[in-house]
GROMACS .gro file of C-alpha atoms in nm:
model
  367
    1MET     CA    1   0.038  -0.015   0.021
    2HIS     CA    2   0.151   0.324  -0.093
    3GLU     CA    3   0.088   0.603   0.211
    4GLU     CA    4   0.047   0.968   0.112
    5CYS     CA    5  -0.307   1.140   0.281
    6LEU     CA    6  -0.371   1.021   0.651
    7ILE     CA    7  -0.719   1.052   0.589
    8CYS     CA    8  -0.795   0.943   0.202
    9GLY     CA    9  -0.462   0.763   0.094
   10ALA     CA   10  -0.484   1.069  -0.182
   11PRO     CA   11  -0.123   1.194  -0.377
   12LEU     CA   12   0.059   1.558  -0.148
   13VAL     CA   13  -0.002   1.812  -0.330
   14TYR     CA   14   0.256   2.070  -0.245
   15LEU     CA   15   0.193   2.518  -0.247
   16THR     CA   16   0.456   2.711  -0.323
   17GLN     CA   17   0.229   2.976  -0.085
   18ASP     CA   18   0.088   2.906   0.284
   19GLU     CA   19  -0.307   2.867   0.281
   20GLU     CA   20  -0.576   2.883   0.554
   21MET     CA   21  -0.575   2.525   0.635
   22GLU     CA   22  -0.847   2.307   0.818
   23CYS     CA   23  -0.716   1.984   1.020
   24ALA     CA   24  -0.920   1.727   0.868
   25LEU     CA   25  -0.906   1.578   1.266
   26CYS     CA   26  -0.915   1.812   1.528
   27HIS     CA   27  -1.037   2.120   1.313
   28ARG     CA   28  -0.763   2.397   1.398
   29ARG     CA   29  -0.735   2.663   1.155
   30GLU     CA   30  -0.370   2.736   1.056
   31ARG     CA   31  -0.165   2.831   0.686
   32SER     CA   32   0.021   2.550   0.515
   33LYS     CA   33   0.198   2.461   0.202
   34THR     CA   34   0.069   2.098   0.217
   35ARG     CA   35  -0.284   1.929   0.121
   36CYS     CA   36  -0.336   1.621  -0.009
   37GLN     CA   37  -0.507   1.662  -0.378
   38LYS     CA   38  -0.890   1.599  -0.239
   39GLY     CA   39  -0.772   1.944   0.057
   40HIS     CA   40  -0.755   1.737   0.304
   41TYR     CA   41  -0.511   1.861   0.540
   42VAL     CA   42  -0.326   1.683   0.863
   43CYS     CA   43  -0.180   1.924   1.099
   44ASN     CA   44   0.190   1.825   1.292
   45THR     CA   45   0.027   1.762   1.594
   46CYS     CA   46  -0.241   1.494   1.513
   47HIS     CA   47   0.013   1.383   1.251
   48THR     CA   48   0.268   1.304   1.499
   49ARG     CA   49  -0.021   1.206   1.806
   50GLY     CA   50   0.156   0.892   2.021
   51LEU     CA   51   0.491   1.030   1.920
   52ASP     CA   52   0.527   1.136   2.280
   53GLN     CA   53   0.511   0.663   2.339
   54LEU     CA   54   0.931   0.720   2.226
   55VAL     CA   55   1.064   0.832   2.522
   56ALA     CA   56   0.926   0.550   2.717
   57LEU     CA   57   1.045   0.302   2.380
   58CYS     CA   58   1.381   0.447   2.359
   59ARG     CA   59   1.417   0.321   2.766
   60ARG     CA   60   1.363   0.016   2.672
   61GLU     CA   61   1.681  -0.079   2.402
   62GLU     CA   62   1.970  -0.237   2.498
   63SER     CA   63   2.116  -0.189   2.161
   64ARG     CA   64   2.407   0.055   2.059
   65ASN     CA   65   2.304  -0.032   1.674
   66PRO     CA   66   2.071   0.323   1.610
   67TRP     CA   67   1.995   0.170   1.300
   68THR     CA   68   1.794  -0.112   1.512
   69ILE     CA   69   1.669   0.130   1.740
   70LEU     CA   70   1.530   0.382   1.456
   71GLU     CA   71   1.323   0.104   1.261
   72HIS     CA   72   1.161  -0.020   1.591
   73LEU     CA   73   1.080   0.306   1.668
   74MET     CA   74   0.967   0.258   1.298
   75ALA     CA   75   0.754   0.023   1.340
   76GLN     CA   76   0.553   0.188   1.597
   77PRO     CA   77   0.154   0.322   1.506
   78PHE     CA   78   0.334   0.687   1.509
   79CYS     CA   79   0.537   0.661   1.260
   80HIS     CA   80   0.394   0.692   0.867
   81MET     CA   81   0.592   0.659   0.553
   82HIS     CA   82   0.664   1.058   0.569
   83GLY     CA   83   0.643   1.263   0.847
   84PRO     CA   84   0.787   1.532   1.101
   85GLU     CA   85   0.836   1.243   1.346
   86HIS     CA   86   1.107   1.159   1.156
   87HIS     CA   87   1.242   1.455   1.251
   88THR     CA   88   1.200   1.283   1.637
   89MET     CA   89   1.292   0.923   1.552
   90VAL     CA   90   1.640   1.005   1.458
   91GLY     CA   91   1.790   1.195   1.762
   92ALA     CA   92   1.649   0.987   1.932
   93ALA     CA   93   1.783   0.664   1.835
   94LEU     CA   94   2.070   0.827   1.819
   95LEU     CA   95   2.128   0.926   2.197
   96THR     CA   96   1.994   0.591   2.291
   97ALA     CA   97   2.252   0.382   2.122
   98TYR     CA   98   2.538   0.669   2.272
   99HIS     CA   99   2.396   0.624   2.639
  100ASN     CA  100   2.446   0.281   2.528
  101ALA     CA  101   2.764   0.258   2.452
  102GLY     CA  102   2.919   0.388   2.742
  103GLY     CA  103   2.825   0.750   2.634
  104ALA     CA  104   2.852   0.958   2.885
  105LEU     CA  105   2.457   1.099   2.913
  106ASP     CA  106   2.149   1.151   3.149
  107LEU     CA  107   1.902   0.947   2.891
  108GLU     CA  108   1.603   1.030   3.087
  109GLN     CA  109   1.669   1.377   3.070
  110ALA     CA  110   1.832   1.372   2.702
  111LEU     CA  111   1.453   1.168   2.540
  112PRO     CA  112   1.208   1.455   2.685
  113GLU     CA  113   1.435   1.711   2.530
  114MET     CA  114   1.447   1.573   2.235
  115LEU     CA  115   1.102   1.482   2.243
  116ARG     CA  116   1.015   1.914   2.241
  117ARG     CA  117   1.333   1.993   2.002
  118GLY     CA  118   1.255   1.777   1.814
  119SER     CA  119   0.906   1.846   1.804
  120GLN     CA  120   0.907   2.186   1.706
  121VAL     CA  121   1.081   2.115   1.345
  122PRO     CA  122   0.744   2.109   1.024
  123GLY     CA  123   0.676   1.825   0.770
  124GLY     CA  124   0.794   1.997   0.447
  125ALA     CA  125   1.148   2.119   0.610
  126CYS     CA  126   1.381   1.966   0.362
  127GLY     CA  127   1.205   2.073   0.059
  128PHE     CA  128   1.087   2.464   0.251
  129TRP     CA  129   1.387   2.583   0.453
  130GLY     CA  130   1.658   2.316   0.230
  131ALA     CA  131   1.756   2.133   0.594
  132CYS     CA  132   1.560   1.812   0.623
  133GLY     CA  133   1.423   1.773   0.887
  134ALA     CA  134   1.657   1.453   1.017
  135GLY     CA  135   1.967   1.580   0.914
  136ILE     CA  136   1.892   1.846   1.184
  137SER     CA  137   1.737   1.605   1.417
  138ALA     CA  138   2.118   1.474   1.432
  139GLY     CA  139   2.282   1.809   1.436
  140MET     CA  140   2.029   1.844   1.796
  141TYR     CA  141   2.150   1.473   1.906
  142VAL     CA  142   2.506   1.586   1.886
  143SER     CA  143   2.411   1.944   2.068
  144ILE     CA  144   2.239   1.709   2.311
  145ALA     CA  145   2.527   1.474   2.414
  146THR     CA  146   2.724   1.769   2.402
  147GLY     CA  147   2.541   2.010   2.658
  148ALA     CA  148   2.602   2.282   2.357
  149THR     CA  149   2.443   2.578   2.383
  150PRO     CA  150   2.439   3.004   2.109
  151LEU     CA  151   2.740   3.071   2.310
  152ALA     CA  152   2.979   2.732   2.363
  153GLY     CA  153   3.221   2.650   2.169
  154GLU     CA  154   3.366   2.376   2.038
  155PRO     CA  155   2.963   2.225   2.110
  156TRP     CA  156   2.861   2.484   1.941
  157GLY     CA  157   3.078   2.390   1.639
  158LEU     CA  158   3.077   1.980   1.661
  159ALA     CA  159   2.630   2.021   1.671
  160ASN     CA  160   2.666   2.218   1.388
  161GLY     CA  161   2.952   2.006   1.214
  162MET     CA  162   2.712   1.717   1.240
  163THR     CA  163   2.454   1.880   1.047
  164SER     CA  164   2.616   2.001   0.820
  165GLN     CA  165   2.726   1.639   0.709
  166ALA     CA  166   2.417   1.490   0.785
  167LEU     CA  167   2.243   1.686   0.487
  168ALA     CA  168   2.536   1.702   0.285
  169ARG     CA  169   2.528   1.272   0.246
  170ILE     CA  170   2.145   1.355   0.243
  171GLY     CA  171   2.110   1.602  -0.068
  172ALA     CA  172   2.423   1.379  -0.230
  173VAL     CA  173   2.131   1.134  -0.347
  174GLY     CA  174   1.946   1.387  -0.420
  175GLY     CA  175   1.473   1.392  -0.416
  176PRO     CA  176   1.227   1.367  -0.411
  177ARG     CA  177   1.195   1.329  -0.053
  178CYS     CA  178   1.175   0.937   0.133
  179CYS     CA  179   1.214   1.041   0.529
  180LYS     CA  180   1.319   0.675   0.585
  181ARG     CA  181   1.631   0.714   0.305
  182ASN     CA  182   1.664   1.032   0.441
  183ALA     CA  183   1.663   0.941   0.849
  184HIS     CA  184   1.956   0.674   0.744
  185LEU     CA  185   2.119   0.910   0.588
  186ALA     CA  186   2.144   1.106   0.908
  187ILE     CA  187   2.247   0.770   1.061
  188GLN     CA  188   2.503   0.656   0.868
  189ALA     CA  189   2.616   1.020   0.926
  190ALA     CA  190   2.631   1.068   1.282
  191VAL     CA  191   2.763   0.664   1.296
  192ASP     CA  192   3.078   0.839   1.156
  193PHE     CA  193   3.090   1.152   1.297
  194THR     CA  194   3.033   1.056   1.673
  195ARG     CA  195   3.290   0.797   1.580
  196ALA     CA  196   3.605   1.023   1.542
  197ASN     CA  197   3.457   1.319   1.766
  198LEU     CA  198   3.291   1.151   1.989
  199GLY     CA  199   3.527   0.886   2.131
  200VAL     CA  200   3.243   0.620   2.067
  201ASP     CA  201   3.138   0.354   1.851
  202LEU     CA  202   2.802   0.295   1.749
  203GLU     CA  203   2.719  -0.058   1.631
  204GLY     CA  204   2.618  -0.180   1.233
  205ASP     CA  205   2.535  -0.121   0.960
  206ALA     CA  206   2.177  -0.039   0.762
  207ALA     CA  207   2.070  -0.270   0.646
  208PRO     CA  208   1.800  -0.267   0.240
  209CYS     CA  209   1.483  -0.081   0.325
  210THR     CA  210   1.096  -0.314   0.357
  211HIS     CA  211   0.997   0.068   0.345
  212PHE     CA  212   1.001   0.105  -0.032
  213PRO     CA  213   0.654  -0.031  -0.141
  214GLU     CA  214   0.493   0.254   0.066
  215ASN     CA  215   0.623   0.492  -0.139
  216ASN     CA  216   0.499   0.692  -0.401
  217GLN     CA  217   0.829   0.894  -0.535
  218CYS     CA  218   1.108   0.528  -0.448
  219LEU     CA  219   1.412   0.597  -0.604
  220ARG     CA  220   1.499   0.255  -0.596
  221ASP     CA  221   1.827   0.192  -0.755
  222ARG     CA  222   1.932   0.523  -0.657
  223CYS     CA  223   1.949   0.481  -0.298
  224PRO     CA  224   2.182   0.334  -0.120
  225PHE     CA  225   1.920   0.094   0.032
  226TYR     CA  226   1.731   0.007  -0.196
  227PRO     CA  227   1.755  -0.414  -0.190
  228ARG     CA  228   1.978  -0.558  -0.442
  229GLU     CA  229   1.927  -0.911  -0.417
  230GLY     CA  230   2.038  -1.116  -0.658
  231ARG     CA  231   2.250  -0.815  -0.823
  232ARG     CA  232   2.615  -0.747  -0.802
  233PRO     CA  233   2.743  -0.566  -0.468
  234LYS     CA  234   2.969  -0.194  -0.549
  235VAL     CA  235   3.271  -0.123  -0.400
  236ALA     CA  236   3.439   0.254  -0.410
  237PHE     CA  237   3.690   0.281  -0.174
  238LEU     CA  238   3.787   0.658  -0.148
  239CYS     CA  239   4.078   0.892   0.015
  240VAL     CA  240   4.225   1.223  -0.131
  241HIS     CA  241   4.380   1.165  -0.450
  242ASN     CA  242   4.307   0.860  -0.541
  243ALA     CA  243   4.633   0.831  -0.662
  244CYS     CA  244   4.823   0.503  -0.420
  245ARG     CA  245   4.595   0.388  -0.155
  246SER     CA  246   4.259   0.374  -0.302
  247GLN     CA  247   4.373   0.273  -0.631
  248MET     CA  248   4.574  -0.027  -0.480
  249ALA     CA  249   4.283  -0.120  -0.315
  250GLU     CA  250   4.056  -0.156  -0.654
  251ALA     CA  251   4.299  -0.330  -0.784
  252LEU     CA  252   4.314  -0.572  -0.488
  253GLY     CA  253   3.953  -0.570  -0.487
  254ARG     CA  254   3.931  -0.623  -0.885
  255LYS     CA  255   4.169  -0.939  -0.863
  256TYR     CA  256   4.076  -1.072  -0.523
  257LEU     CA  257   3.649  -1.007  -0.524
  258ALA     CA  258   3.583  -1.047  -0.874
  259PRO     CA  259   3.335  -1.296  -0.811
  260TYR     CA  260   3.137  -1.078  -0.553
  261CYS     CA  261   3.097  -0.758  -0.626
  262ASP     CA  262   3.221  -0.457  -0.894
  263CYS     CA  263   3.551  -0.220  -0.744
  264TYR     CA  264   3.600   0.150  -0.812
  265SER     CA  265   3.786   0.471  -0.652
  266ALA     CA  266   3.750   0.731  -0.603
  267GLY     CA  267   3.933   1.095  -0.485
  268THR     CA  268   3.785   1.448  -0.374
  269GLU     CA  269   4.049   1.570  -0.525
  270VAL     CA  270   4.284   1.467  -0.796
  271LYS     CA  271   4.672   1.340  -0.917
  272ASP     CA  272   4.732   1.348  -1.272
  273ARG     CA  273   4.796   0.979  -1.228
  274ILE     CA  274   4.905   0.687  -1.043
  275ASN     CA  275   5.189   0.725  -0.777
  276PRO     CA  276   5.454   0.561  -0.928
  277ASP     CA  277   5.620   0.294  -0.636
  278ALA     CA  278   5.241   0.209  -0.608
  279VAL     CA  279   5.275   0.110  -0.968
  280ARG     CA  280   5.610  -0.074  -0.974
  281LEU     CA  281   5.512  -0.308  -0.627
  282MET     CA  282   5.168  -0.428  -0.724
  283LYS     CA  283   5.346  -0.503  -1.054
  284GLN     CA  284   5.620  -0.635  -0.908
  285VAL     CA  285   5.426  -0.803  -0.562
  286HIS     CA  286   5.128  -0.959  -0.770
  287GLY     CA  287   5.153  -0.852  -1.093
  288ILE     CA  288   4.895  -0.580  -1.126
  289ASP     CA  289   4.922  -0.301  -1.385
  290MET     CA  290   4.718  -0.073  -1.264
  291GLU     CA  291   4.828   0.191  -1.519
  292LYS     CA  292   4.658  -0.047  -1.820
  293ASP     CA  293   4.282   0.068  -1.739
  294GLN     CA  294   4.311   0.231  -1.327
  295TYR     CA  295   4.324   0.610  -1.328
  296PRO     CA  296   4.245   0.901  -1.139
  297LYS     CA  297   3.911   0.991  -1.030
  298LEU     CA  298   3.644   1.173  -0.884
  299LEU     CA  299   3.360   1.099  -0.702
  300SER     CA  300   3.164   1.264  -0.968
  301ALA     CA  301   3.255   0.962  -1.195
  302LEU     CA  302   3.100   0.757  -0.900
  303PRO     CA  303   2.791   0.489  -1.007
  304PRO     CA  304   2.539   0.435  -0.685
  305VAL     CA  305   2.738   0.258  -0.472
  306ASP     CA  306   2.675  -0.054  -0.144
  307LEU     CA  307   2.960   0.003   0.057
  308VAL     CA  308   3.212   0.355   0.034
  309ILE     CA  309   3.515   0.205   0.229
  310THR     CA  310   3.743   0.563   0.292
  311MET     CA  311   4.141   0.537   0.370
  312GLY     CA  312   4.243   0.731   0.670
  313CYS     CA  313   4.307   1.035   0.576
  314ASP     CA  314   4.215   1.285   0.804
  315VAL     CA  315   4.051   1.570   0.606
  316ALA     CA  316   3.623   1.540   0.653
  317CYS     CA  317   3.486   1.169   0.603
  318PRO     CA  318   3.333   1.280   0.111
  319ALA     CA  319   2.946   1.272   0.124
  320THR     CA  320   2.943   0.966  -0.059
  321PRO     CA  321   2.543   0.797  -0.016
  322ALA     CA  322   2.626   0.422   0.063
  323THR     CA  323   2.431   0.075   0.258
  324ALA     CA  324   2.725   0.040   0.451
  325ARG     CA  325   3.078   0.208   0.541
  326GLN     CA  326   3.421   0.118   0.671
  327ASP     CA  327   3.738   0.347   0.746
  328TRP     CA  328   4.078   0.126   0.697
  329GLY     CA  329   4.290   0.349   0.869
  330LEU     CA  330   4.587   0.309   0.643
  331GLU     CA  331   4.879   0.504   0.712
  332ASP     CA  332   4.994   0.707   0.352
  333PRO     CA  333   5.299   0.542   0.226
  334THR     CA  334   5.377   0.853  -0.079
  335GLY     CA  335   5.685   1.023  -0.018
  336GLN     CA  336   5.821   0.685   0.137
  337GLY     CA  337   6.075   0.385   0.086
  338ASP     CA  338   5.965   0.065   0.000
  339GLU     CA  339   5.911  -0.106   0.353
  340VAL     CA  340   5.657   0.072   0.404
  341PHE     CA  341   5.393   0.071   0.072
  342LEU     CA  342   5.499  -0.303   0.123
  343GLN     CA  343   5.373  -0.295   0.433
  344VAL     CA  344   5.019  -0.041   0.366
  345MET     CA  345   4.985  -0.284   0.030
  346ASP     CA  346   5.034  -0.586   0.272
  347GLN     CA  347   4.724  -0.479   0.493
  348ILE     CA  348   4.486  -0.339   0.194
  349GLN     CA  349   4.613  -0.734   0.092
  350THR     CA  350   4.398  -0.879   0.384
  351LYS     CA  351   4.135  -0.648   0.459
  352VAL     CA  352   4.026  -0.752   0.051
  353LEU     CA  353   4.053  -1.043   0.154
  354ALA     CA  354   3.844  -0.990   0.444
  355LEU     CA  355   3.577  -0.800   0.266
  356LYS     CA  356   3.386  -1.140   0.143
  357GLU     CA  357   3.105  -1.184   0.396
  358THR     CA  358   3.068  -0.801   0.413
  359VAL     CA  359   3.006  -0.746   0.032
  360LEU     CA  360   2.751  -1.151  -0.020
  361ALA     CA  361   2.609  -0.978   0.303
  362LEU     CA  362   2.469  -0.684   0.040
  363GLY     CA  363   2.325  -0.900  -0.140
  364THR     CA  364   2.439  -1.101  -0.388
  365THR     CA  365   2.494  -1.482  -0.475
  366ALA     CA  366   2.763  -1.649  -0.494
  367PRO     CA  367   2.873  -1.812  -0.812
   0.00000   0.00000   0.00000
């Protein structure tokens, strides 16, 4: 069943100017840009009725996986395919997972505060404000976790940085909106951000989406969470210049993972050629001529990918959407001797070989 209007199921209409409307449930009159084709309007308060159960639900959660917690919340009657309830649920799932993973947080105070803040972000903010409420919710999570205020120093910067990274992930996929997809992208950005900036590891990756049959605007293959069972996953190895580590990872991925997935590499900026020491040693040790069909590429050259692996560049993580992400934390051997190059090459080979089970879980079938 495709869910649109909560009253009659008709498709929603988004206007460019506010009009006075009457809520079909509580009969409150207010100005809005959203109604269905038959004229029904449901206010944010009625749309999120029952959301106050969220606090009790999160208190019972023991998981450190925010995606698992979020899916439990999405299964509740108060959650619809789209709607402003996601603006609270994202932050609540993150706060709960952060607390369960050992983060310094008073969850009893944090969850009601998240409910108050998230409920103030209206439906349609993604299009009308240019800021998806799920991304804002991830910023609220960091704000609450760090005690940020408008006069704070580092916490203020962290909260705004979190929001910007979440919105970058969401914007990189493009529209039309999907509250499920955007919620998962916001959490994905928050898991990476929490590890890098708050020193807490949250568990798990997002599972393939089960909500797409309800969404008239589903992007399908363009969505990083669309089910890919029986299809070959795509893996992208990323670093800054796409000239050394990511190129070696792509080459070794093509060698060892060819039956299971397609491998690519790219960078946030590129050199004019692959590192000649990497080319020489890969040919010497593995018999692979990387210059035959590999070259430095920008992120924009990538197709939609399922797994993103960053090499560990000590820079902001690229906003490349994917179902799963890893960071390998590898030393850059550029400008160093062969011994360092060979050590990094061995580390890449070991990690590539360990990827088989990960890519199988993303939806491919064994040969």
